[in-house]
Tab-separated table of C-alpha atoms in Angstrom:
chain	number	residue	atom	x	y	z
J	24	MET	CA	120.022	169.056	153.825
J	25	PRO	CA	119.490	167.146	157.003
J	26	SER	CA	116.915	169.843	158.265
J	27	VAL	CA	115.099	169.027	155.077
J	28	LEU	CA	114.578	165.348	155.904
J	29	LEU	CA	113.966	165.630	159.224
J	30	GLY	CA	110.986	168.055	158.116
J	31	LEU	CA	109.961	165.745	155.383
J	32	ALA	CA	110.097	162.558	158.008
J	33	LEU	CA	107.952	164.768	160.666
J	34	LEU	CA	105.314	165.440	157.748
J	35	ALA	CA	104.952	161.963	156.836
J	36	PHE	CA	104.576	160.938	160.639
J	37	TRP	CA	101.873	163.773	160.981
J	38	LEU	CA	100.132	162.589	157.854
J	39	TYR	CA	100.284	158.922	158.687
J	40	CYS	CA	98.740	159.731	162.437
J	41	LEU	CA	96.199	162.003	160.771
J	42	PHE	CA	95.204	159.213	158.341
J	43	ASP	CA	95.255	156.533	160.948
J	44	VAL	CA	92.988	158.622	163.022
J	45	ILE	CA	90.346	159.614	160.318
J	46	THR	CA	90.309	155.593	159.248
J	47	THR	CA	89.944	153.896	162.767
J	48	PRO	CA	86.192	153.155	163.328
J	49	GLU	CA	84.730	155.444	166.320
J	50	GLU	CA	83.981	152.569	168.806
J	51	ASP	CA	87.622	151.358	168.498
J	52	VAL	CA	89.019	154.661	169.604
J	53	ARG	CA	90.333	155.025	173.157
J	54	ASN	CA	90.166	157.598	175.866
J	55	LEU	CA	88.618	160.834	173.740
J	56	PRO	CA	85.942	161.024	170.902
J	57	LYS	CA	87.469	160.594	167.428
J	58	LEU	CA	86.540	164.007	166.507
J	59	LEU	CA	88.640	165.545	169.279
J	60	TRP	CA	91.462	163.181	168.664
J	61	VAL	CA	91.420	164.403	165.065
J	62	LEU	CA	91.514	167.996	166.380
J	63	ILE	CA	94.542	167.208	168.618
J	64	VAL	CA	96.514	165.494	165.598
J	65	VAL	CA	95.793	168.610	163.196
J	66	LEU	CA	96.399	171.347	165.895
J	67	LEU	CA	99.430	169.915	168.004
J	68	ALA	CA	100.825	168.022	164.788
J	69	ASP	CA	103.694	165.653	165.672
J	70	LEU	CA	102.800	166.093	169.435
J	71	GLY	CA	99.146	165.311	168.613
J	72	GLY	CA	100.450	162.236	166.525
J	73	LEU	CA	102.701	160.942	169.275
J	74	LEU	CA	99.722	161.028	171.747
J	75	TRP	CA	97.394	159.538	169.372
J	76	LEU	CA	99.823	156.684	169.063
J	77	LEU	CA	100.268	156.465	172.678
J	78	LEU	CA	96.604	157.019	173.945
J	79	GLY	CA	94.184	156.838	171.295
J	80	ARG	CA	95.160	154.234	168.996
J	81	PRO	CA	93.147	150.926	169.358
J	82	GLN	CA	95.247	148.375	170.967
J	83	SER	CA	96.410	145.255	168.980
J	84	GLU	CA	94.629	141.919	169.620
J	85	GLN	CA	97.813	140.598	171.059
J	86	ALA	CA	98.087	143.501	173.914
J	87	VAL	CA	94.472	142.927	174.549
J	88	GLN	CA	94.927	138.988	175.177
J	89	ARG	CA	98.014	140.104	176.934
J	90	GLN	CA	96.044	142.143	179.478
J	91	ARG	CA	93.390	139.407	179.858
J	92	ILE	CA	96.039	136.936	180.575
J	93	ALA	CA	97.554	139.072	183.241
J	94	ARG	CA	94.466	139.948	185.250
J	95	PRO	CA	94.778	137.890	188.566
J	96	GLY	CA	91.739	135.984	189.477
J	97	ARG	CA	91.076	134.556	186.154
J	98	PRO	CA	91.926	130.970	185.615
J	99	ARG	CA	94.061	130.065	182.678
J	100	PRO	CA	92.598	127.388	180.586
J	101	SER	CA	94.632	124.133	180.538
J	102	VAL	CA	96.094	123.798	177.183
J	103	PRO	CA	98.726	121.117	175.998
J	104	ARG	CA	102.024	122.798	175.384
J	105	GLY	CA	103.348	120.763	172.886
J	106	PRO	CA	102.309	117.507	171.205
J	107	ASP	CA	104.181	115.290	173.919
J	108	ASP	CA	101.619	117.067	176.699
J	109	ASP	CA	98.590	116.128	174.541
J	110	PRO	CA	97.174	112.718	175.460
J	111	ASP	CA	95.129	112.369	172.442
J	112	PHE	CA	98.105	112.870	170.104
J	113	LEU	CA	100.032	110.163	172.062
J	114	ARG	CA	97.386	107.696	171.760
J	115	ASP	CA	97.072	108.212	168.248
J	116	LEU	CA	100.897	108.225	167.688
J	117	ASP	CA	100.923	105.036	169.891
J	118	ARG	CA	98.380	103.496	167.186
J	119	ARG	CA	100.281	104.467	164.290
J	120	LEU	CA	103.611	103.277	165.612
J	121	ARG	CA	101.783	99.675	166.626
J	122	ARG	CA	100.119	99.561	162.648
J	123	GLU	CA	103.588	100.062	161.416
J	124	ASP	CA	105.196	97.449	163.471
J	125	ASP	CA	102.659	94.647	162.390
């Protein structure tokens, strides 16, 4: 019974990766052409699926942003970290508090 469940899980993983390769736009695929990724996933099954997830699948927007921020030499934009660091917010808050007191 456990071998059947393992086999079904591996089949589901392989099908997920194959579907993911096929539906990913060509320009978003990393490292190799899309057709070659399809062949790798089909021929190497689970190892090909694992390679696709690690090396070929497009990176998420968060990962791309983290890489951009981590690059040395690029200045970080000065953005307020919280409402109490934002001078516009503090000015507006002060105005509202003065109106309530009057």
